[in-house]
mmCIF file with all atom_site columns, C-alpha atoms in Angstrom:
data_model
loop_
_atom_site.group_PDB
_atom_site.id
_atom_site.type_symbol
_atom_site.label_atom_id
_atom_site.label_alt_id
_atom_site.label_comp_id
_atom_site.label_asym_id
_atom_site.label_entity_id
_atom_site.label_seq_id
_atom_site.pdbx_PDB_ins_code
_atom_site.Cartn_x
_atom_site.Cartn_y
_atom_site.Cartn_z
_atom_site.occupancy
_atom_site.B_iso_or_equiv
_atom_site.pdbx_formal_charge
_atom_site.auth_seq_id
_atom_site.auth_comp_id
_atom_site.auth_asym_id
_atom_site.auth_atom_id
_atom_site.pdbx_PDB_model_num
ATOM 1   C CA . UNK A 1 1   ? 133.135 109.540 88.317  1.00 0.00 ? 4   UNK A CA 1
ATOM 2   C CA . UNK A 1 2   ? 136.440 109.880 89.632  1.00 0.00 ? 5   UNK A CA 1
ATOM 3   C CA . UNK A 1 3   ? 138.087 109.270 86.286  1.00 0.00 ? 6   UNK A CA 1
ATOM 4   C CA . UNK A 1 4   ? 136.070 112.277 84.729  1.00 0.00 ? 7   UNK A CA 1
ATOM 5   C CA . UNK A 1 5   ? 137.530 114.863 87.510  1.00 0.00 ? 8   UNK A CA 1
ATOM 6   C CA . UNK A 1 6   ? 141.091 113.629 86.938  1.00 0.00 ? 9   UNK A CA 1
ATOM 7   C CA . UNK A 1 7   ? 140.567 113.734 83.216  1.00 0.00 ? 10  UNK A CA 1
ATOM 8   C CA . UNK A 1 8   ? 139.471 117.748 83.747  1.00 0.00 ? 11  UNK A CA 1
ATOM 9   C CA . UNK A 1 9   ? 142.537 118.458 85.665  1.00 0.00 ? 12  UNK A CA 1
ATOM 10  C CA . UNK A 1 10  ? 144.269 117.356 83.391  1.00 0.00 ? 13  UNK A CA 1
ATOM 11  C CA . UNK A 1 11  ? 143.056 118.790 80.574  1.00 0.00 ? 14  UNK A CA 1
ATOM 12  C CA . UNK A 1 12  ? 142.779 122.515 82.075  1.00 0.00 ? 15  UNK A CA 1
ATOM 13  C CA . UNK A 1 13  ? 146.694 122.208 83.031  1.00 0.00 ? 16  UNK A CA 1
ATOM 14  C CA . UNK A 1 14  ? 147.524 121.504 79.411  1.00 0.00 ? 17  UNK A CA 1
ATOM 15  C CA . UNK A 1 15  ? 145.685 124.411 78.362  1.00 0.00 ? 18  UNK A CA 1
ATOM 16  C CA . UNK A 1 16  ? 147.713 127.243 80.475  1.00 0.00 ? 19  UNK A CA 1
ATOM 17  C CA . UNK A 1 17  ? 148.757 130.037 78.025  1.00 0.00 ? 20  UNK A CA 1
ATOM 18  C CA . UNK A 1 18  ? 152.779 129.439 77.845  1.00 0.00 ? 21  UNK A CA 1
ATOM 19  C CA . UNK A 1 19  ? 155.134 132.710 77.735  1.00 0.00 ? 22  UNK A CA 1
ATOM 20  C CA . UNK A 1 20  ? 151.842 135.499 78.752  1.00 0.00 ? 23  UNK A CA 1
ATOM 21  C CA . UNK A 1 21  ? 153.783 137.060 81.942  1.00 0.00 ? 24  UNK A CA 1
ATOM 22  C CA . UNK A 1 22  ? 156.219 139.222 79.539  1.00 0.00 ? 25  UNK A CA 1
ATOM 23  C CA . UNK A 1 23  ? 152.992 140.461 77.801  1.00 0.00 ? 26  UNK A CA 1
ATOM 24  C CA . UNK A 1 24  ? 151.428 141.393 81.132  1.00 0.00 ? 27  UNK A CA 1
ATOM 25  C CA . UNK A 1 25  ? 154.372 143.480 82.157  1.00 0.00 ? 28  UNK A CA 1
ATOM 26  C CA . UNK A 1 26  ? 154.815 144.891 79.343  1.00 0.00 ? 29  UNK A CA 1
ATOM 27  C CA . UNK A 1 27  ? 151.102 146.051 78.611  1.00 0.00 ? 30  UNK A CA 1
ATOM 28  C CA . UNK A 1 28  ? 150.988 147.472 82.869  1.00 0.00 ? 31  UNK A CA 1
ATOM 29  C CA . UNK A 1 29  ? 154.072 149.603 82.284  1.00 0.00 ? 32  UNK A CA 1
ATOM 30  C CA . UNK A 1 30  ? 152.617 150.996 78.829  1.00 0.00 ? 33  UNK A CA 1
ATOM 31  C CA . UNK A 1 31  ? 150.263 151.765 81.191  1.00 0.00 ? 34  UNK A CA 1
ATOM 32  C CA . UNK A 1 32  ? 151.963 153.450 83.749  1.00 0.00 ? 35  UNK A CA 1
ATOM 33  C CA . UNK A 1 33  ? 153.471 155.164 80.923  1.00 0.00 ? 36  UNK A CA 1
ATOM 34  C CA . UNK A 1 34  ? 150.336 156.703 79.815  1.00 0.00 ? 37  UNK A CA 1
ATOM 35  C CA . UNK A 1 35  ? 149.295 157.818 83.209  1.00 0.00 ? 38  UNK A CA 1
ATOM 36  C CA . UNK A 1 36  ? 152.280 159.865 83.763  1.00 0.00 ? 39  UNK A CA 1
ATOM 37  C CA . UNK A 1 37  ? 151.903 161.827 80.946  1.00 0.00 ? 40  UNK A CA 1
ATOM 38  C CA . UNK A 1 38  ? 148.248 162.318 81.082  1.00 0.00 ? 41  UNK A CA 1
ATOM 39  C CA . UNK A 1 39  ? 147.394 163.183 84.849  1.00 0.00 ? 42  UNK A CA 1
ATOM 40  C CA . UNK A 1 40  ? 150.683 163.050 86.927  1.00 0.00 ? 43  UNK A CA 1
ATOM 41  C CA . UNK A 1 41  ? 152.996 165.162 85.037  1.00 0.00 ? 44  UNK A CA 1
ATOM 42  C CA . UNK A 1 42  ? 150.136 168.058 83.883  1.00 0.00 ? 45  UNK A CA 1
ATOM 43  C CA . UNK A 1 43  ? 149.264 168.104 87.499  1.00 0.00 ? 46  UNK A CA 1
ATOM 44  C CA . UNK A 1 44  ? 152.764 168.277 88.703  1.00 0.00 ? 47  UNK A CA 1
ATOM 45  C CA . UNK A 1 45  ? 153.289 171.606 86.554  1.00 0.00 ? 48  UNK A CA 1
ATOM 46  C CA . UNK A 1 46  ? 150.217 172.911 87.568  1.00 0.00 ? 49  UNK A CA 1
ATOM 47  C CA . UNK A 1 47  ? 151.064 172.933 91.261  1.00 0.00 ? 50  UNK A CA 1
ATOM 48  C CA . UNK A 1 48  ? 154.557 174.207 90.373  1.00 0.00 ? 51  UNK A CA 1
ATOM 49  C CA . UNK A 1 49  ? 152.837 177.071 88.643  1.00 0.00 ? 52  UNK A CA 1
ATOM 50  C CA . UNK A 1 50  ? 150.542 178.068 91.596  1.00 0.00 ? 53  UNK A CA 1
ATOM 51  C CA . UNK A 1 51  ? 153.914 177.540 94.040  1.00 0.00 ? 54  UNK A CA 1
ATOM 52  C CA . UNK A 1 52  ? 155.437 180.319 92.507  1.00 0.00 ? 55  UNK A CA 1
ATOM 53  C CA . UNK A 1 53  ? 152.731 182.378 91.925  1.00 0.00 ? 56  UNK A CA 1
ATOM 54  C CA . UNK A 1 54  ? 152.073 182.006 95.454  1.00 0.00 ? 57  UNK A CA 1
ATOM 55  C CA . UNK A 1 55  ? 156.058 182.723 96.564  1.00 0.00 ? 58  UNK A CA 1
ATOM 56  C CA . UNK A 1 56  ? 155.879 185.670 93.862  1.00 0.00 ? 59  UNK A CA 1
ATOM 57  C CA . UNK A 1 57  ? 152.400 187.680 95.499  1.00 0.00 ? 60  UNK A CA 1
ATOM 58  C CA . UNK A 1 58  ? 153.105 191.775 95.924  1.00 0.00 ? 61  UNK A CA 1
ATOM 59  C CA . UNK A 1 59  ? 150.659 194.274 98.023  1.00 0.00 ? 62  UNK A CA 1
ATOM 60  C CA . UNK A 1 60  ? 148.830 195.135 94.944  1.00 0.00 ? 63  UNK A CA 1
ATOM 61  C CA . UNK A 1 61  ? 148.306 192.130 93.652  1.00 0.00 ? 64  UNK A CA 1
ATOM 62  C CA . UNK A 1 62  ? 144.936 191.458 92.767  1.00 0.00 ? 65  UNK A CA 1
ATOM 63  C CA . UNK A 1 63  ? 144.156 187.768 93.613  1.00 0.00 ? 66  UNK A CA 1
ATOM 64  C CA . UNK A 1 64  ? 141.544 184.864 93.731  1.00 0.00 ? 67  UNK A CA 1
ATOM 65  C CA . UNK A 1 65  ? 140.787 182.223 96.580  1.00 0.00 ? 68  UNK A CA 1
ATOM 66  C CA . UNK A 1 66  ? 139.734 178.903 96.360  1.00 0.00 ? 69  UNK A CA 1
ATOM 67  C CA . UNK A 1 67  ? 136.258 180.134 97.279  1.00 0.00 ? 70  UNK A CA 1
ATOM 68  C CA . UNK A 1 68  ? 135.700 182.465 94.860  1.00 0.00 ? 71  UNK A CA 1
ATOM 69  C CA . UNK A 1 69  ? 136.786 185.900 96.526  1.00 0.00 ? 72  UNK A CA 1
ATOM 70  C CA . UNK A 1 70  ? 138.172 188.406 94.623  1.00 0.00 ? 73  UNK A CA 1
ATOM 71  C CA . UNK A 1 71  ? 140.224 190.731 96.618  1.00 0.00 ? 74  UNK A CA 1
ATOM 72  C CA . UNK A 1 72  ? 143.630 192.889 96.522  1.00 0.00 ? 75  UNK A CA 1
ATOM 73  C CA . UNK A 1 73  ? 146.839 192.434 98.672  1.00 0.00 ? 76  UNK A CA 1
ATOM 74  C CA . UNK A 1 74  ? 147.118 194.584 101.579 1.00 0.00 ? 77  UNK A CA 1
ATOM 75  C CA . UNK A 1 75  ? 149.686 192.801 103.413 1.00 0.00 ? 78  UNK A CA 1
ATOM 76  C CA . UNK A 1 76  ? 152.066 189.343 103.481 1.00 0.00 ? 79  UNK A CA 1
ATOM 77  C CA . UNK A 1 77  ? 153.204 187.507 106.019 1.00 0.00 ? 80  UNK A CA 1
ATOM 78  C CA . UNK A 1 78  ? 155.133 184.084 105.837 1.00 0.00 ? 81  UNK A CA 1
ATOM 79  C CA . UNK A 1 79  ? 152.136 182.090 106.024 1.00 0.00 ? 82  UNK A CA 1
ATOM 80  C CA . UNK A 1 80  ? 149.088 184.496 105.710 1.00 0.00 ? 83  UNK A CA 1
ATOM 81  C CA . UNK A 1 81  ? 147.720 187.122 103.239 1.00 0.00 ? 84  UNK A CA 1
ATOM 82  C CA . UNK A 1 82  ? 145.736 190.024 104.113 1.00 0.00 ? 85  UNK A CA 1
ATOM 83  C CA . UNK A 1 83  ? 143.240 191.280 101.324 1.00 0.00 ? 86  UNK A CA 1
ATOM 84  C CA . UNK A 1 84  ? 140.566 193.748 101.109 1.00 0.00 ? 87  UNK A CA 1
ATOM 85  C CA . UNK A 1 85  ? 137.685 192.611 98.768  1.00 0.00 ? 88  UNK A CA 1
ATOM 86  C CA . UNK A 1 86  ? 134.621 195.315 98.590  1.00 0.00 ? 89  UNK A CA 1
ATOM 87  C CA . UNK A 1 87  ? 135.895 197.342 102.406 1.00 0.00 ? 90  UNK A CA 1
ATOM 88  C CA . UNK A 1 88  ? 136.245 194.424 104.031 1.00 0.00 ? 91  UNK A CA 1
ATOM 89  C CA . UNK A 1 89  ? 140.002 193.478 104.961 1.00 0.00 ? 92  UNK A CA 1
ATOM 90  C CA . UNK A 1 90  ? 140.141 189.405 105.590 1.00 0.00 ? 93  UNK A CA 1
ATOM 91  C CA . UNK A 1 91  ? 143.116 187.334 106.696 1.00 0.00 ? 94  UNK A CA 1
ATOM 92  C CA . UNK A 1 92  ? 143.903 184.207 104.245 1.00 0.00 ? 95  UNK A CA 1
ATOM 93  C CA . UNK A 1 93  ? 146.054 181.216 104.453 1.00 0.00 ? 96  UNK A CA 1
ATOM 94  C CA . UNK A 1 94  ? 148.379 181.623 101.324 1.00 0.00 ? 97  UNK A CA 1
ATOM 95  C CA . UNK A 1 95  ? 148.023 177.988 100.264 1.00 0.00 ? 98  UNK A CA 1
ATOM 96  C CA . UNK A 1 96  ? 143.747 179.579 99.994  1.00 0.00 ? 99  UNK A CA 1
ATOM 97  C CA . UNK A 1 97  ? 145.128 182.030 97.203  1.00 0.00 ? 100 UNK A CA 1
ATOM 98  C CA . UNK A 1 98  ? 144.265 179.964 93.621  1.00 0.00 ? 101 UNK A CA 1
ATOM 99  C CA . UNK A 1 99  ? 145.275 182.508 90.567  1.00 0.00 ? 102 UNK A CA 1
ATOM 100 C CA . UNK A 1 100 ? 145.520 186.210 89.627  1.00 0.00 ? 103 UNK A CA 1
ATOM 101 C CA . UNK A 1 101 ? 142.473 187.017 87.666  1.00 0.00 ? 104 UNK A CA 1
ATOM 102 C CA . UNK A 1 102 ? 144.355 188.253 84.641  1.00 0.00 ? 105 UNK A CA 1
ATOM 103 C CA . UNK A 1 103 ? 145.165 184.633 84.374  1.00 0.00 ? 106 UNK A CA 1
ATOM 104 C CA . UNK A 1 104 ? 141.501 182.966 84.732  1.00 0.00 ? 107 UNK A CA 1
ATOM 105 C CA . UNK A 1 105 ? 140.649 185.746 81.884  1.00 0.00 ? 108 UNK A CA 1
ATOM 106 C CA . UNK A 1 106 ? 143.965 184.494 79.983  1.00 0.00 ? 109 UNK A CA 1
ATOM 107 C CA . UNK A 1 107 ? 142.805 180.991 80.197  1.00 0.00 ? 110 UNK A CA 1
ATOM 108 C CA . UNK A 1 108 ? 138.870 181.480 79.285  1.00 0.00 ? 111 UNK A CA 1
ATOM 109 C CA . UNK A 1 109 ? 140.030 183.101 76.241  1.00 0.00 ? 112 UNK A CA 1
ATOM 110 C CA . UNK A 1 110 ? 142.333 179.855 75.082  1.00 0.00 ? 113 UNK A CA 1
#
């Protein structure tokens, strides 16, 4: 019985792939590849394009937060944003402000 466990050690050694670690590297940094142009780089543009919409906000501006309200710029501060949606005047974090909604009607029609 002893024999027949040596004999399978044996046998499984002999059968190791030779020369498969280039292949592996090669297919993970295709893949790395792949996943910077699909998801890292399109989302690295995005949030360079909200940045400087951000930086670039005017009183006027008509903007959109990340929860949905709709309101116009009254005044700007380093930090904060005060807008007026429907008479009532609400202080915002700036990183809250999403688009301008000339842009979300820019992008439905694409």
């Amino acid at each position: 019985m002893n024999n027949s466990i040596i004999l399978l050690q044996e046998g499984g050694a002999a059968a190791a792939p030779q020369g498969g670690g280039m292949q592996t590297l090669i297919m993970f940094g295709l893949i790395a590849i792949v996943f910077y142009f699909f998801m890292i780089r399109p989302q690295m543009k995005k949030n360079k394009e909200t940045r400087k919409f951000r930086e670039s906000l005017a009183v006027g501006d008509k903007i959109i937060t990340a929860g949905g309200i709709h309101g116009k710029v009254l005044e700007l501060n380093d930090t904060t944003v005060v807008i007026s949606s429907e008479g009532t005047k609400l202080r915002l974090e700036k990183n809250s402000i999403v688009m301008n909604p000339e842009d979300q009607l820019a992008n439905q029609k694409k």
